[in-house]
Amino acid sequence: MEAKLYHLATSLEDAHKKLLENPRNVLLGGGLWVKKSTKSAETLIDLTALNLNEIVETEEDIQVGAMVSLRQFEKHPAIRAVYSGFLALATQQIMGVAFRQLATIGGTIAGRFAFSDLLTALVTIDVRLMFYPHKVVSLVDYLEAKGKTTDILTKVIIKKSPGTGYFKKVSNTTLDFAILNVAVLYTNNAYKIAVGARPQGASLAIKASEYLAKIAFPTAEDFANAAEIASEELKFLSTPTGSESYRKTLTCAYVRRGLIEVAKNAG
Ligand SMILES: Cc1cc2nc3c(=O)[nH]c(=O)nc-3n(C[C@H](O)[C@H](O)[C@H](O)COP(=O)(O)OP(=O)(O)OC[C@H]3O[C@@H](n4cnc5c(N)ncnc54)[C@H](O)[C@@H]3O)c2cc1C
């Protein structure tokens, strides 16, 4: 991306005012995706001086500042502990360490990338997003909403509950975008299943979860049935890296494996 000007924001109010000044002004997270863009911008607005780079753990949740890097996120003890560490596992699959030192949580969520590894894991959890000036929305609602906003993401609030998670990225090499992402979470006696990079963005397999909710002690056969339901209820498309039917087959295999693994770990 080419930009005419650079602005180091001194407060959220200052950043927001600058953003509203011109529709071609752009917020910067780590700047890695922005840099790749072929569009041009008037002013790049840097959020690094706004103290948005902290992770705070409370009794109920983990509050992650929008400028927290992916590396900071994956290494934080609270993130490594929650849901058997599957958020850290999903983050570690993204490029290399040097890349993750720069890429931010805020840029990852605001980018709403359909290929995102971390977003697939996050949609299985109760996650709320705080925006400046005054908005709190669930991650799922935010990902479903269309169009550009002029709100600034400040904090990502991850609810803590006892539970165990599974994450699988299928890609040709470790540095490639996913051909498919699968996340499974077992928490509060319920199974949640998300599939991303279909190539559309992460979606919950609601019917598969409802099927399992009716069974007190699901067997391996029930898990296989639920995986089949997930592969039928979600939409898949063909791209040069994977056909629709390949993605469907992968979904069946990895959702089944994920369900078996979280059930085993949940004891
Ligand atoms: C070469 C490359 C390879 C990648 N490979 C993968 C991969 O394999 N798997 C994967 O999951 N991800 C991958 N990603 C995505 C990456 O992990 C980050 O999600 C991405 O770079 C965005 O993070 P950033 O901090 O660089 O954001 P930026 O590039 O700075 O911003 C991204 C967007 O978010 C907006 N934004 C930033 N911060 C805020 C905020 N606080 N409030 C509102 N809007 C904001 C920006 O204006 C911009 O539109 C890749 C990215 C690149 C560039």
mmCIF file of N, CA, C and O in Angstrom, residues 139-231:
data_model
loop_
_atom_site.group_PDB
_atom_site.id
_atom_site.type_symbol
_atom_site.label_atom_id
_atom_site.label_comp_id
_atom_site.label_asym_id
_atom_site.label_seq_id
_atom_site.Cartn_x
_atom_site.Cartn_y
_atom_site.Cartn_z
ATOM 1 N N LEU A 139 -18.076 -11.751 18.783
ATOM 2 C CA LEU A 139 -17.214 -12.003 17.616
ATOM 3 C C LEU A 139 -18.025 -12.563 16.452
ATOM 4 O O LEU A 139 -17.849 -12.148 15.301
ATOM 5 N N VAL A 140 -18.941 -13.496 16.764
ATOM 6 C CA VAL A 140 -19.724 -14.133 15.695
ATOM 7 C C VAL A 140 -20.555 -13.076 14.946
ATOM 8 O O VAL A 140 -20.588 -13.049 13.709
ATOM 9 N N ASP A 141 -21.197 -12.171 15.693
ATOM 10 C CA ASP A 141 -21.994 -11.108 15.043
ATOM 11 C C ASP A 141 -21.101 -10.200 14.205
ATOM 12 O O ASP A 141 -21.469 -9.775 13.106
ATOM 13 N N TYR A 142 -19.929 -9.892 14.738
ATOM 14 C CA TYR A 142 -19.005 -9.001 14.012
ATOM 15 C C TYR A 142 -18.564 -9.638 12.691
ATOM 16 O O TYR A 142 -18.517 -8.967 11.651
ATOM 17 N N LEU A 143 -18.273 -10.932 12.728
ATOM 18 C CA LEU A 143 -17.800 -11.601 11.506
ATOM 19 C C LEU A 143 -18.914 -11.703 10.466
ATOM 20 O O LEU A 143 -18.658 -11.699 9.267
ATOM 21 N N GLU A 144 -20.165 -11.786 10.949
ATOM 22 C CA GLU A 144 -21.295 -11.905 10.010
ATOM 23 C C GLU A 144 -21.689 -10.556 9.418
ATOM 24 O O GLU A 144 -22.285 -10.499 8.343
ATOM 25 N N ALA A 145 -21.355 -9.479 10.135
ATOM 26 C CA ALA A 145 -21.756 -8.138 9.663
ATOM 27 C C ALA A 145 -20.976 -7.780 8.401
ATOM 28 O O ALA A 145 -19.825 -8.160 8.247
ATOM 29 N N LYS A 146 -21.648 -7.073 7.517
ATOM 30 C CA LYS A 146 -20.997 -6.681 6.258
ATOM 31 C C LYS A 146 -20.577 -5.209 6.332
ATOM 32 O O LYS A 146 -21.092 -4.449 7.138
ATOM 33 N N GLY A 147 -19.680 -4.827 5.454
ATOM 34 C CA GLY A 147 -19.346 -3.413 5.294
ATOM 35 C C GLY A 147 -18.250 -2.930 6.220
ATOM 36 O O GLY A 147 -17.917 -3.554 7.221
ATOM 37 N N LYS A 148 -17.703 -1.777 5.831
ATOM 38 C CA LYS A 148 -16.585 -1.182 6.565
ATOM 39 C C LYS A 148 -17.118 -0.383 7.746
ATOM 40 O O LYS A 148 -18.153 0.261 7.643
ATOM 41 N N THR A 149 -16.433 -0.436 8.894
ATOM 42 C CA THR A 149 -16.868 0.403 10.009
ATOM 43 C C THR A 149 -15.776 1.431 10.315
ATOM 44 O O THR A 149 -14.636 1.276 9.885
ATOM 45 N N THR A 150 -16.161 2.443 11.068
ATOM 46 C CA THR A 150 -15.157 3.436 11.479
ATOM 47 C C THR A 150 -14.914 3.341 12.987
ATOM 48 O O THR A 150 -14.414 4.281 13.588
ATOM 49 N N ASP A 151 -15.297 2.196 13.590
ATOM 50 C CA ASP A 151 -15.014 2.000 15.009
ATOM 51 C C ASP A 151 -13.609 1.413 15.149
ATOM 52 O O ASP A 151 -13.134 0.712 14.261
ATOM 53 N N ILE A 152 -13.014 1.686 16.302
ATOM 54 C CA ILE A 152 -11.664 1.161 16.543
ATOM 55 C C ILE A 152 -11.759 0.028 17.563
ATOM 56 O O ILE A 152 -12.262 0.223 18.672
ATOM 57 N N LEU A 153 -11.282 -1.141 17.177
ATOM 58 C CA LEU A 153 -11.269 -2.277 18.103
ATOM 59 C C LEU A 153 -10.228 -1.992 19.189
ATOM 60 O O LEU A 153 -9.066 -1.691 18.873
ATOM 61 N N THR A 154 -10.657 -2.081 20.444
ATOM 62 C CA THR A 154 -9.711 -1.795 21.531
ATOM 63 C C THR A 154 -9.370 -3.052 22.325
ATOM 64 O O THR A 154 -8.234 -3.226 22.733
ATOM 65 N N LYS A 155 -10.364 -3.912 22.559
ATOM 66 C CA LYS A 155 -10.149 -5.068 23.422
ATOM 67 C C LYS A 155 -10.930 -6.289 22.940
ATOM 68 O O LYS A 155 -12.056 -6.146 22.460
ATOM 69 N N VAL A 156 -10.332 -7.444 23.139
ATOM 70 C CA VAL A 156 -10.997 -8.711 22.817
ATOM 71 C C VAL A 156 -11.171 -9.445 24.148
ATOM 72 O O VAL A 156 -10.190 -9.680 24.854
ATOM 73 N N ILE A 157 -12.421 -9.762 24.490
ATOM 74 C CA ILE A 157 -12.677 -10.361 25.802
ATOM 75 C C ILE A 157 -13.060 -11.833 25.626
ATOM 76 O O ILE A 157 -14.102 -12.163 25.045
ATOM 77 N N ILE A 158 -12.176 -12.681 26.123
ATOM 78 C CA ILE A 158 -12.340 -14.136 25.947
ATOM 79 C C ILE A 158 -12.846 -14.725 27.259
ATOM 80 O O ILE A 158 -12.161 -14.668 28.274
ATOM 81 N N LYS A 159 -14.059 -15.281 27.215
ATOM 82 C CA LYS A 159 -14.663 -15.864 28.421
ATOM 83 C C LYS A 159 -13.916 -17.135 28.824
ATOM 84 O O LYS A 159 -13.580 -17.959 27.975
ATOM 85 N N LYS A 160 -13.647 -17.247 30.121
ATOM 86 C CA LYS A 160 -12.980 -18.455 30.619
ATOM 87 C C LYS A 160 -14.035 -19.433 31.133
ATOM 88 O O LYS A 160 -14.926 -19.030 31.878
ATOM 89 N N SER A 161 -13.951 -20.685 30.717
ATOM 90 C CA SER A 161 -14.803 -21.754 31.257
ATOM 91 C C SER A 161 -13.956 -23.002 31.260
ATOM 92 O O SER A 161 -13.056 -23.131 30.426
ATOM 93 N N PRO A 162 -14.255 -23.945 32.151
ATOM 94 C CA PRO A 162 -13.512 -25.197 32.060
ATOM 95 C C PRO A 162 -13.858 -25.856 30.716
ATOM 96 O O PRO A 162 -15.009 -25.820 30.297
ATOM 97 N N GLY A 163 -12.887 -26.411 30.068
ATOM 98 C CA GLY A 163 -13.182 -27.039 28.781
ATOM 99 C C GLY A 163 -11.904 -27.438 28.082
ATOM 100 O O GLY A 163 -10.800 -27.096 28.512
ATOM 101 N N THR A 164 -12.079 -28.133 26.974
ATOM 102 C CA THR A 164 -10.908 -28.592 26.227
ATOM 103 C C THR A 164 -11.148 -28.398 24.722
ATOM 104 O O THR A 164 -12.267 -28.563 24.249
ATOM 105 N N GLY A 165 -10.097 -28.003 24.017
ATOM 106 C CA GLY A 165 -10.265 -27.676 22.596
ATOM 107 C C GLY A 165 -9.328 -28.473 21.701
ATOM 108 O O GLY A 165 -8.323 -29.046 22.152
ATOM 109 N N TYR A 166 -9.688 -28.488 20.408
ATOM 110 C CA TYR A 166 -8.889 -29.182 19.376
ATOM 111 C C TYR A 166 -8.808 -28.239 18.190
ATOM 112 O O TYR A 166 -9.796 -27.597 17.834
ATOM 113 N N PHE A 167 -7.632 -28.159 17.566
ATOM 114 C CA PHE A 167 -7.507 -27.324 16.368
ATOM 115 C C PHE A 167 -6.677 -28.043 15.321
ATOM 116 O O PHE A 167 -5.646 -28.642 15.646
ATOM 117 N N LYS A 168 -7.139 -27.993 14.070
ATOM 118 C CA LYS A 168 -6.380 -28.593 12.963
ATOM 119 C C LYS A 168 -6.370 -27.641 11.768
ATOM 120 O O LYS A 168 -7.415 -27.197 11.309
ATOM 121 N N LYS A 169 -5.161 -27.321 11.309
ATOM 122 C CA LYS A 169 -5.021 -26.553 10.057
ATOM 123 C C LYS A 169 -4.520 -27.522 8.988
ATOM 124 O O LYS A 169 -3.521 -28.210 9.202
ATOM 125 N N VAL A 170 -5.216 -27.551 7.859
ATOM 126 C CA VAL A 170 -4.744 -28.371 6.741
ATOM 127 C C VAL A 170 -4.183 -27.416 5.699
ATOM 128 O O VAL A 170 -4.901 -26.540 5.204
ATOM 129 N N SER A 171 -2.891 -27.545 5.401
ATOM 130 C CA SER A 171 -2.288 -26.688 4.365
ATOM 131 C C SER A 171 -1.191 -27.479 3.667
ATOM 132 O O SER A 171 -0.700 -28.475 4.208
ATOM 133 N N ASN A 172 -0.802 -27.004 2.487
ATOM 134 C CA ASN A 172 0.219 -27.735 1.724
ATOM 135 C C ASN A 172 1.579 -27.674 2.405
ATOM 136 O O ASN A 172 2.296 -28.653 2.460
ATOM 137 N N THR A 173 1.959 -26.479 2.918
ATOM 138 C CA THR A 173 3.200 -26.348 3.679
ATOM 139 C C THR A 173 2.880 -25.516 4.918
ATOM 140 O O THR A 173 1.813 -24.894 4.986
ATOM 141 N N THR A 174 3.806 -25.473 5.873
ATOM 142 C CA THR A 174 3.515 -24.744 7.116
ATOM 143 C C THR A 174 3.353 -23.243 6.865
ATOM 144 O O THR A 174 2.758 -22.551 7.674
ATOM 145 N N LEU A 175 3.893 -22.732 5.781
ATOM 146 C CA LEU A 175 3.786 -21.285 5.530
ATOM 147 C C LEU A 175 2.610 -20.922 4.611
ATOM 148 O O LEU A 175 2.388 -19.757 4.314
ATOM 149 N N ASP A 176 1.860 -21.929 4.173
ATOM 150 C CA ASP A 176 0.720 -21.649 3.278
ATOM 151 C C ASP A 176 -0.537 -21.276 4.056
ATOM 152 O O ASP A 176 -0.669 -21.600 5.229
ATOM 153 N N PHE A 177 -1.457 -20.616 3.364
ATOM 154 C CA PHE A 177 -2.786 -20.418 3.927
ATOM 155 C C PHE A 177 -3.472 -21.781 4.045
ATOM 156 O O PHE A 177 -3.161 -22.705 3.279
ATOM 157 N N ALA A 178 -4.424 -21.870 4.968
ATOM 158 C CA ALA A 178 -5.129 -23.137 5.172
ATOM 159 C C ALA A 178 -5.995 -23.495 3.960
ATOM 160 O O ALA A 178 -6.602 -22.616 3.340
ATOM 161 N N ILE A 179 -6.064 -24.796 3.694
ATOM 162 C CA ILE A 179 -7.051 -25.317 2.735
ATOM 163 C C ILE A 179 -8.356 -25.520 3.507
ATOM 164 O O ILE A 179 -9.451 -25.367 2.993
ATOM 165 N N LEU A 180 -8.185 -25.825 4.794
ATOM 166 C CA LEU A 180 -9.334 -25.969 5.698
ATOM 167 C C LEU A 180 -8.840 -25.832 7.139
ATOM 168 O O LEU A 180 -7.728 -26.269 7.458
ATOM 169 N N ASN A 181 -9.645 -25.202 7.970
ATOM 170 C CA ASN A 181 -9.371 -25.136 9.412
ATOM 171 C C ASN A 181 -10.537 -25.773 10.161
ATOM 172 O O ASN A 181 -11.698 -25.525 9.817
ATOM 173 N N VAL A 182 -10.213 -26.556 11.184
ATOM 174 C CA VAL A 182 -11.270 -27.158 12.013
ATOM 175 C C VAL A 182 -10.958 -26.893 13.485
ATOM 176 O O VAL A 182 -9.824 -27.095 13.925
ATOM 177 N N ALA A 183 -11.959 -26.423 14.227
ATOM 178 C CA ALA A 183 -11.805 -26.261 15.679
ATOM 179 C C ALA A 183 -12.989 -26.935 16.353
ATOM 180 O O ALA A 183 -14.135 -26.828 15.892
ATOM 181 N N VAL A 184 -12.700 -27.660 17.432
ATOM 182 C CA VAL A 184 -13.759 -28.307 18.224
ATOM 183 C C VAL A 184 -13.520 -27.952 19.679
ATOM 184 O O VAL A 184 -12.377 -27.984 20.151
ATOM 185 N N LEU A 185 -14.594 -27.587 20.383
ATOM 186 C CA LEU A 185 -14.475 -27.231 21.791
ATOM 187 C C LEU A 185 -15.524 -28.006 22.582
ATOM 188 O O LEU A 185 -16.682 -28.124 22.149
ATOM 189 N N TYR A 186 -15.086 -28.539 23.741
ATOM 190 C CA TYR A 186 -16.059 -29.156 24.650
ATOM 191 C C TYR A 186 -16.062 -28.319 25.921
ATOM 192 O O TYR A 186 -15.041 -28.208 26.599
ATOM 193 N N THR A 187 -17.177 -27.676 26.224
ATOM 194 C CA THR A 187 -17.275 -26.853 27.420
ATOM 195 C C THR A 187 -18.725 -26.805 27.876
ATOM 196 O O THR A 187 -19.637 -26.861 27.037
ATOM 197 N N ASN A 188 -18.921 -26.722 29.206
ATOM 198 C CA ASN A 188 -20.276 -26.693 29.771
ATOM 199 C C ASN A 188 -21.154 -27.821 29.212
ATOM 200 O O ASN A 188 -22.297 -27.589 28.795
ATOM 201 N N ASN A 189 -20.602 -29.014 29.129
ATOM 202 C CA ASN A 189 -21.318 -30.205 28.638
ATOM 203 C C ASN A 189 -21.838 -30.070 27.211
ATOM 204 O O ASN A 189 -22.844 -30.677 26.856
ATOM 205 N N ALA A 190 -21.186 -29.249 26.409
ATOM 206 C CA ALA A 190 -21.639 -29.085 25.020
ATOM 207 C C ALA A 190 -20.436 -29.093 24.071
ATOM 208 O O ALA A 190 -19.336 -28.672 24.446
ATOM 209 N N TYR A 191 -20.691 -29.593 22.849
ATOM 210 C CA TYR A 191 -19.649 -29.605 21.810
ATOM 211 C C TYR A 191 -19.910 -28.453 20.852
ATOM 212 O O TYR A 191 -21.039 -28.261 20.408
ATOM 213 N N LYS A 192 -18.844 -27.701 20.542
ATOM 214 C CA LYS A 192 -18.970 -26.649 19.532
ATOM 215 C C LYS A 192 -17.964 -26.945 18.422
ATOM 216 O O LYS A 192 -16.814 -27.304 18.716
ATOM 217 N N ILE A 193 -18.429 -26.770 17.194
ATOM 218 C CA ILE A 193 -17.594 -27.124 16.036
ATOM 219 C C ILE A 193 -17.541 -25.932 15.093
ATOM 220 O O ILE A 193 -18.588 -25.372 14.736
ATOM 221 N N ALA A 194 -16.335 -25.524 14.679
ATOM 222 C CA ALA A 194 -16.210 -24.447 13.685
ATOM 223 C C ALA A 194 -15.311 -24.922 12.548
ATOM 224 O O ALA A 194 -14.322 -25.624 12.785
ATOM 225 N N VAL A 195 -15.695 -24.525 11.325
ATOM 226 C CA VAL A 195 -14.874 -24.854 10.164
ATOM 227 C C VAL A 195 -14.621 -23.569 9.384
ATOM 228 O O VAL A 195 -15.556 -22.823 9.076
ATOM 229 N N GLY A 196 -13.343 -23.301 9.097
ATOM 230 C CA GLY A 196 -12.969 -22.087 8.352
ATOM 231 C C GLY A 196 -12.179 -22.437 7.101
ATOM 232 O O GLY A 196 -11.865 -23.608 6.869
ATOM 233 N N ALA A 197 -11.887 -21.412 6.312
ATOM 234 C CA ALA A 197 -11.143 -21.581 5.046
ATOM 235 C C ALA A 197 -11.850 -22.590 4.143
ATOM 236 O O ALA A 197 -11.204 -23.452 3.550
ATOM 237 N N ARG A 198 -13.174 -22.471 4.057
ATOM 238 C CA ARG A 198 -13.975 -23.468 3.286
ATOM 239 C C ARG A 198 -14.077 -23.175 1.797
ATOM 240 O O ARG A 198 -14.656 -24.031 1.113
ATOM 241 N N PRO A 199 -13.731 -22.170 1.145
ATOM 242 C CA PRO A 199 -12.810 -21.103 1.548
ATOM 243 C C PRO A 199 -13.493 -19.951 2.285
ATOM 244 O O PRO A 199 -12.809 -18.997 2.662
ATOM 245 N N GLN A 200 -14.793 -19.991 2.503
ATOM 246 C CA GLN A 200 -15.439 -18.920 3.264
ATOM 247 C C GLN A 200 -14.967 -18.972 4.713
ATOM 248 O O GLN A 200 -14.441 -19.986 5.152
ATOM 249 N N GLY A 201 -15.255 -17.876 5.434
ATOM 250 C CA GLY A 201 -14.758 -17.745 6.798
ATOM 251 C C GLY A 201 -15.369 -18.733 7.780
ATOM 252 O O GLY A 201 -16.310 -19.464 7.457
ATOM 253 N N ALA A 202 -14.823 -18.720 8.990
ATOM 254 C CA ALA A 202 -15.224 -19.693 10.015
ATOM 255 C C ALA A 202 -16.706 -19.597 10.341
ATOM 256 O O ALA A 202 -17.229 -18.516 10.597
ATOM 257 N N SER A 203 -17.367 -20.767 10.333
ATOM 258 C CA SER A 203 -18.786 -20.854 10.697
ATOM 259 C C SER A 203 -18.979 -21.993 11.671
ATOM 260 O O SER A 203 -18.287 -23.013 11.592
ATOM 261 N N LEU A 204 -19.956 -21.827 12.554
ATOM 262 C CA LEU A 204 -20.275 -22.899 13.492
ATOM 263 C C LEU A 204 -21.175 -23.936 12.818
ATOM 264 O O LEU A 204 -22.084 -23.570 12.053
ATOM 265 N N ALA A 205 -20.932 -25.195 13.124
ATOM 266 C CA ALA A 205 -21.801 -26.281 12.634
ATOM 267 C C ALA A 205 -22.858 -26.512 13.716
ATOM 268 O O ALA A 205 -22.689 -27.353 14.609
ATOM 269 N N ILE A 206 -23.934 -25.761 13.629
ATOM 270 C CA ILE A 206 -24.954 -25.746 14.686
ATOM 271 C C ILE A 206 -25.711 -27.080 14.751
ATOM 272 O O ILE A 206 -25.941 -27.625 15.826
ATOM 273 N N LYS A 207 -26.084 -27.619 13.570
ATOM 274 C CA LYS A 207 -26.890 -28.859 13.564
ATOM 275 C C LYS A 207 -26.097 -30.023 14.154
ATOM 276 O O LYS A 207 -26.651 -30.872 14.855
ATOM 277 N N ALA A 208 -24.811 -30.065 13.866
ATOM 278 C CA ALA A 208 -23.973 -31.150 14.404
ATOM 279 C C ALA A 208 -23.918 -31.046 15.929
ATOM 280 O O ALA A 208 -24.009 -32.063 16.631
ATOM 281 N N SER A 209 -23.792 -29.818 16.454
ATOM 282 C CA SER A 209 -23.763 -29.633 17.916
ATOM 283 C C SER A 209 -25.107 -30.019 18.529
ATOM 284 O O SER A 209 -25.155 -30.654 19.584
ATOM 285 N N GLU A 210 -26.195 -29.650 17.850
ATOM 286 C CA GLU A 210 -27.535 -29.988 18.367
ATOM 287 C C GLU A 210 -27.740 -31.500 18.394
ATOM 288 O O GLU A 210 -28.339 -32.037 19.326
ATOM 289 N N TYR A 211 -27.239 -32.166 17.373
ATOM 290 C CA TYR A 211 -27.339 -33.632 17.319
ATOM 291 C C TYR A 211 -26.661 -34.251 18.548
ATOM 292 O O TYR A 211 -27.230 -35.113 19.230
ATOM 293 N N LEU A 212 -25.440 -33.770 18.866
ATOM 294 C CA LEU A 212 -24.698 -34.341 20.006
ATOM 295 C C LEU A 212 -25.330 -33.966 21.345
ATOM 296 O O LEU A 212 -25.246 -34.728 22.307
ATOM 297 N N ALA A 213 -25.977 -32.808 21.384
ATOM 298 C CA ALA A 213 -26.581 -32.345 22.654
ATOM 299 C C ALA A 213 -27.700 -33.282 23.113
ATOM 300 O O ALA A 213 -28.013 -33.335 24.302
ATOM 301 N N LYS A 214 -28.282 -34.043 22.159
ATOM 302 C CA LYS A 214 -29.397 -34.938 22.515
ATOM 303 C C LYS A 214 -28.900 -36.288 23.033
ATOM 304 O O LYS A 214 -29.691 -37.133 23.437
ATOM 305 N N ILE A 215 -27.582 -36.509 22.994
ATOM 306 C CA ILE A 215 -27.041 -37.824 23.371
ATOM 307 C C ILE A 215 -26.246 -37.674 24.675
ATOM 308 O O ILE A 215 -25.307 -36.878 24.742
ATOM 309 N N ALA A 216 -26.642 -38.442 25.699
ATOM 310 C CA ALA A 216 -25.988 -38.293 27.013
ATOM 311 C C ALA A 216 -24.521 -38.715 26.970
ATOM 312 O O ALA A 216 -23.646 -38.008 27.449
ATOM 313 N N PHE A 217 -24.253 -39.879 26.380
ATOM 314 C CA PHE A 217 -22.872 -40.379 26.315
ATOM 315 C C PHE A 217 -22.547 -40.774 24.872
ATOM 316 O O PHE A 217 -22.704 -41.943 24.496
ATOM 317 N N PRO A 218 -22.122 -39.792 24.049
ATOM 318 C CA PRO A 218 -21.904 -40.103 22.631
ATOM 319 C C PRO A 218 -20.794 -41.140 22.416
ATOM 320 O O PRO A 218 -19.787 -41.126 23.115
ATOM 321 N N THR A 219 -21.041 -42.032 21.455
ATOM 322 C CA THR A 219 -20.054 -43.076 21.098
ATOM 323 C C THR A 219 -19.251 -42.595 19.887
ATOM 324 O O THR A 219 -19.573 -41.554 19.281
ATOM 325 N N ALA A 220 -18.272 -43.404 19.487
ATOM 326 C CA ALA A 220 -17.460 -43.076 18.300
ATOM 327 C C ALA A 220 -18.367 -42.949 17.069
ATOM 328 O O ALA A 220 -18.148 -42.101 16.203
ATOM 329 N N GLU A 221 -19.405 -43.786 17.021
ATOM 330 C CA GLU A 221 -20.336 -43.741 15.883
ATOM 331 C C GLU A 221 -21.120 -42.413 15.882
ATOM 332 O O GLU A 221 -21.340 -41.815 14.829
ATOM 333 N N ASP A 222 -21.523 -41.973 17.084
ATOM 334 C CA ASP A 222 -22.233 -40.685 17.172
ATOM 335 C C ASP A 222 -21.340 -39.538 16.695
ATOM 336 O O ASP A 222 -21.793 -38.606 16.028
ATOM 337 N N PHE A 223 -20.048 -39.598 17.069
ATOM 338 C CA PHE A 223 -19.118 -38.549 16.636
ATOM 339 C C PHE A 223 -18.965 -38.565 15.109
ATOM 340 O O PHE A 223 -18.904 -37.516 14.467
ATOM 341 N N ALA A 224 -18.919 -39.765 14.537
ATOM 342 C CA ALA A 224 -18.809 -39.874 13.076
ATOM 343 C C ALA A 224 -20.069 -39.292 12.420
ATOM 344 O O ALA A 224 -19.996 -38.572 11.408
ATOM 345 N N ASN A 225 -21.237 -39.567 13.013
ATOM 346 C CA ASN A 225 -22.493 -39.021 12.471
ATOM 347 C C ASN A 225 -22.492 -37.493 12.552
ATOM 348 O O ASN A 225 -22.906 -36.802 11.616
ATOM 349 N N ALA A 226 -22.016 -36.966 13.698
ATOM 350 C CA ALA A 226 -21.992 -35.508 13.873
ATOM 351 C C ALA A 226 -21.052 -34.858 12.841
ATOM 352 O O ALA A 226 -21.358 -33.797 12.286
ATOM 353 N N ALA A 227 -19.926 -35.515 12.587
ATOM 354 C CA ALA A 227 -18.969 -34.985 11.600
ATOM 355 C C ALA A 227 -19.614 -34.957 10.212
ATOM 356 O O ALA A 227 -19.444 -33.996 9.440
ATOM 357 N N GLU A 228 -20.369 -36.001 9.910
ATOM 358 C CA GLU A 228 -21.078 -36.078 8.616
ATOM 359 C C GLU A 228 -22.111 -34.932 8.521
ATOM 360 O O GLU A 228 -22.221 -34.269 7.485
ATOM 361 N N ILE A 229 -22.830 -34.719 9.616
ATOM 362 C CA ILE A 229 -23.834 -33.629 9.638
ATOM 363 C C ILE A 229 -23.135 -32.275 9.406
ATOM 364 O O ILE A 229 -23.599 -31.443 8.620
ATOM 365 N N ALA A 230 -21.986 -32.080 10.087
ATOM 366 C CA ALA A 230 -21.244 -30.812 9.915
ATOM 367 C C ALA A 230 -20.845 -30.620 8.452
ATOM 368 O O ALA A 230 -20.972 -29.522 7.893
ATOM 369 N N SER A 231 -20.400 -31.694 7.821
ATOM 370 C CA SER A 231 -19.939 -31.569 6.424
ATOM 371 C C SER A 231 -21.104 -31.316 5.474
ATOM 372 O O SER A 231 -20.920 -30.785 4.374
#
